[in-house]
Amino acid sequence: MINKAIILGNLGADPEVRHLENGVSVATINVATTETYKDRNTGERVSNTEWHRIVLWRGLADVAEKYLKKGDQVYIEGKIETRQYQDQAGVTKYTTEIVGRELKMLGSRRDRDQSANPQQAAAPQAQPQVTHAQQNATVEDPLKAPANAAPANSPADDDLPF
């Protein structure tokens, strides 16, 4: 069986980050995906926006806290989870969210606006791409690869059949 969600959208607000008593970081982000189509009857363009609640743990939460801002475009892979909780009145409620396992930052609206006006564009900054497997690594700078990672253009890349 497979439980996999892939979301490509824009952040609706800055990440909400909490640090638990045991030192673990948890970030919650809300990502909007918009579907646009042409209405057959009226011929008008119609947009439907869906909001997705995404929870990021540990290293992914730290990256979100440090680098993500409202309006940034992100690619998230994760799994869908539904959990129950009790509100302040003692009523049992349910929430469905995506627990992110991979995060890729694709840029921000600011970056896209600057690329539309090359005269105003500044030098692009590298943005980390973090996966669930890298979350527990104790890398001070998320832009640096772990010591055991192979170089990007290693000879092993040449042996790939595609």
CSV table of C-alpha atoms in Angstrom, one decimal:
chain,number,residue,atom,x,y,z
A,1,MET,CA,0.0,0.0,0.0
A,2,ILE,CA,1.1,3.6,-0.6
A,3,ASN,CA,0.3,6.7,1.4
A,4,LYS,CA,2.1,9.5,-0.5
A,5,ALA,CA,1.2,13.1,-1.0
A,6,ILE,CA,3.0,15.5,-3.3
A,7,ILE,CA,2.2,19.2,-3.0
A,8,LEU,CA,3.6,22.1,-5.1
A,9,GLY,CA,2.3,25.4,-4.0
A,10,ASN,CA,2.8,28.7,-2.1
A,11,LEU,CA,3.0,29.4,1.6
A,12,GLY,CA,0.0,31.3,2.9
A,13,ALA,CA,1.9,32.6,6.0
A,14,ASP,CA,5.3,32.3,7.7
A,15,PRO,CA,5.9,28.9,9.3
A,16,GLU,CA,4.7,28.4,12.8
A,17,VAL,CA,7.5,26.7,14.7
A,18,ARG,CA,7.4,25.1,18.2
A,19,HIS,CA,10.3,23.6,20.1
A,20,LEU,CA,9.2,20.7,22.3
A,21,GLU,CA,10.6,20.1,25.8
A,22,ASN,CA,13.0,17.4,24.4
A,23,GLY,CA,14.5,19.9,21.9
A,24,VAL,CA,12.6,18.6,18.9
A,25,SER,CA,11.4,21.3,16.4
A,26,VAL,CA,8.0,21.1,14.8
A,27,ALA,CA,6.9,23.5,12.0
A,28,THR,CA,3.4,23.9,10.6
A,29,ILE,CA,3.0,25.5,7.2
A,30,ASN,CA,-0.1,26.1,5.2
A,31,VAL,CA,0.4,25.7,1.4
A,32,ALA,CA,-2.0,26.8,-1.2
A,33,THR,CA,-2.4,25.0,-4.5
A,34,THR,CA,-4.5,26.7,-7.2
A,35,GLU,CA,-6.3,25.0,-10.1
A,36,THR,CA,-7.3,27.2,-13.0
A,37,TYR,CA,-9.6,26.2,-15.8
A,38,LYS,CA,-12.0,27.8,-18.3
A,39,ASP,CA,-15.7,27.5,-17.5
A,40,ARG,CA,-17.5,25.8,-20.4
A,41,ASN,CA,-20.8,27.8,-19.9
A,42,THR,CA,-19.4,31.3,-19.4
A,43,GLY,CA,-16.0,31.1,-21.0
A,44,GLU,CA,-14.5,32.8,-17.9
A,45,ARG,CA,-11.4,31.6,-16.2
A,46,VAL,CA,-12.1,30.0,-12.8
A,47,SER,CA,-9.6,29.5,-10.0
A,48,ASN,CA,-10.0,27.1,-7.1
A,49,THR,CA,-7.6,27.2,-4.3
A,50,GLU,CA,-7.1,24.3,-1.9
A,51,TRP,CA,-5.2,24.8,1.4
A,52,HIS,CA,-3.0,22.0,2.8
A,53,ARG,CA,-1.7,21.8,6.4
A,54,ILE,CA,1.8,20.4,6.4
A,55,VAL,CA,3.8,19.4,9.5
A,56,LEU,CA,7.6,19.3,9.4
A,57,TRP,CA,9.7,17.7,12.1
A,58,ARG,CA,13.3,18.2,13.3
A,59,GLY,CA,15.7,19.2,10.5
A,60,LEU,CA,12.9,20.0,8.1
A,61,ALA,CA,11.3,22.3,10.7
A,62,ASP,CA,14.7,24.0,11.3
A,63,VAL,CA,15.1,24.7,7.6
A,64,ALA,CA,11.5,26.0,7.3
A,65,GLU,CA,12.0,28.3,10.3
A,66,LYS,CA,15.3,29.6,8.9
A,67,TYR,CA,14.5,30.0,5.2
A,68,LEU,CA,10.7,29.9,4.4
A,69,LYS,CA,8.5,33.0,4.3
A,70,LYS,CA,5.0,33.8,3.2
A,71,GLY,CA,4.6,33.5,-0.6
A,72,ASP,CA,7.5,31.1,-1.1
A,73,GLN,CA,6.9,28.3,-3.5
A,74,VAL,CA,7.7,24.8,-2.1
A,75,TYR,CA,7.6,21.2,-3.2
A,76,ILE,CA,6.6,18.8,-0.4
A,77,GLU,CA,6.5,15.0,-0.4
A,78,GLY,CA,5.0,13.3,2.6
A,79,LYS,CA,2.2,11.1,3.9
A,80,ILE,CA,-1.3,11.9,4.9
A,81,GLU,CA,-2.2,11.5,8.5
A,82,THR,CA,-5.5,12.0,10.4
A,83,ARG,CA,-5.3,12.4,14.1
A,84,GLN,CA,-7.8,13.2,16.8
A,85,TYR,CA,-7.6,15.6,19.7
A,86,GLN,CA,-9.9,17.2,22.2
A,87,ASP,CA,-10.6,20.9,22.1
A,88,GLN,CA,-10.9,23.1,25.2
A,89,ALA,CA,-14.5,22.1,25.6
A,90,GLY,CA,-13.6,18.4,25.6
A,91,VAL,CA,-15.1,17.7,22.2
A,92,THR,CA,-13.2,15.2,20.1
A,93,LYS,CA,-12.1,16.7,16.8
A,94,TYR,CA,-10.2,15.3,13.8
A,95,THR,CA,-7.6,16.9,11.6
A,96,THR,CA,-6.0,15.7,8.5
A,97,GLU,CA,-2.5,16.9,7.6
A,98,ILE,CA,0.5,16.0,5.5
A,99,VAL,CA,3.6,15.0,7.4
A,100,GLY,CA,6.4,16.2,5.2
A,101,ARG,CA,9.4,13.9,4.5
A,102,GLU,CA,11.0,16.0,1.7
A,103,LEU,CA,11.1,19.7,1.2
A,104,LYS,CA,12.4,21.6,-1.8
A,105,MET,CA,12.3,25.3,-1.9
A,106,LEU,CA,11.6,26.6,-5.4
A,107,GLY,CA,11.9,30.3,-4.7
A,108,SER,CA,9.7,33.1,-3.7
A,109,ARG,CA,7.5,35.6,-5.4
A,110,ARG,CA,10.2,38.1,-4.7
A,111,ASP,CA,12.6,36.0,-6.7
A,112,ARG,CA,10.1,35.6,-9.6
A,113,ASP,CA,9.4,39.3,-9.6
A,114,GLN,CA,13.1,40.1,-9.8
A,115,SER,CA,13.6,37.6,-12.6
A,116,ALA,CA,10.9,39.4,-14.6
A,117,ASN,CA,13.0,42.6,-14.1
A,118,PRO,CA,16.6,41.5,-14.7
A,119,GLN,CA,17.9,45.0,-14.0
A,120,GLN,CA,16.7,44.6,-10.4
A,121,ALA,CA,17.8,41.0,-9.9
A,122,ALA,CA,20.4,40.3,-7.3
A,123,ALA,CA,22.7,37.3,-7.3
A,124,PRO,CA,20.5,34.2,-6.6
A,125,GLN,CA,21.0,32.5,-3.2
A,126,ALA,CA,21.4,28.8,-2.9
A,127,GLN,CA,18.5,27.2,-1.1
A,128,PRO,CA,18.8,23.9,0.8
A,129,GLN,CA,16.8,20.8,-0.2
A,130,VAL,CA,16.3,18.5,2.7
A,131,THR,CA,14.9,15.0,2.9
A,132,HIS,CA,13.6,13.0,5.9
A,133,ALA,CA,16.8,10.9,5.8
A,134,GLN,CA,18.9,14.1,6.4
A,135,GLN,CA,16.8,15.4,9.3
A,136,ASN,CA,18.7,13.7,12.0
A,137,ALA,CA,22.1,14.8,10.7
A,138,THR,CA,23.9,17.3,12.8
A,139,VAL,CA,25.0,19.6,10.0
A,140,GLU,CA,25.4,23.2,11.2
A,141,ASP,CA,25.0,24.7,7.8
A,142,PRO,CA,22.1,23.1,5.9
A,143,LEU,CA,23.6,24.3,2.6
A,144,LYS,CA,26.6,21.9,3.1
A,145,ALA,CA,26.2,18.3,2.2
A,146,PRO,CA,27.0,15.6,4.7
A,147,ALA,CA,30.6,14.4,4.8
A,148,ASN,CA,29.6,11.0,3.4
A,149,ALA,CA,27.7,12.4,0.4
A,150,ALA,CA,29.1,11.7,-3.1
A,151,PRO,CA,30.1,14.8,-5.1
A,152,ALA,CA,27.5,16.0,-7.6
A,153,ASN,CA,29.5,15.1,-10.7
A,154,SER,CA,31.1,11.9,-9.5
A,155,PRO,CA,32.2,9.2,-12.0
A,156,ALA,CA,29.4,7.0,-10.7
A,157,ASP,CA,26.9,9.4,-12.4
A,158,ASP,CA,28.4,8.5,-15.8
A,159,ASP,CA,27.4,4.8,-15.4
A,160,LEU,CA,23.6,5.6,-15.2
A,161,PRO,CA,21.7,4.1,-18.2
A,162,PHE,CA,19.6,7.3,-18.7
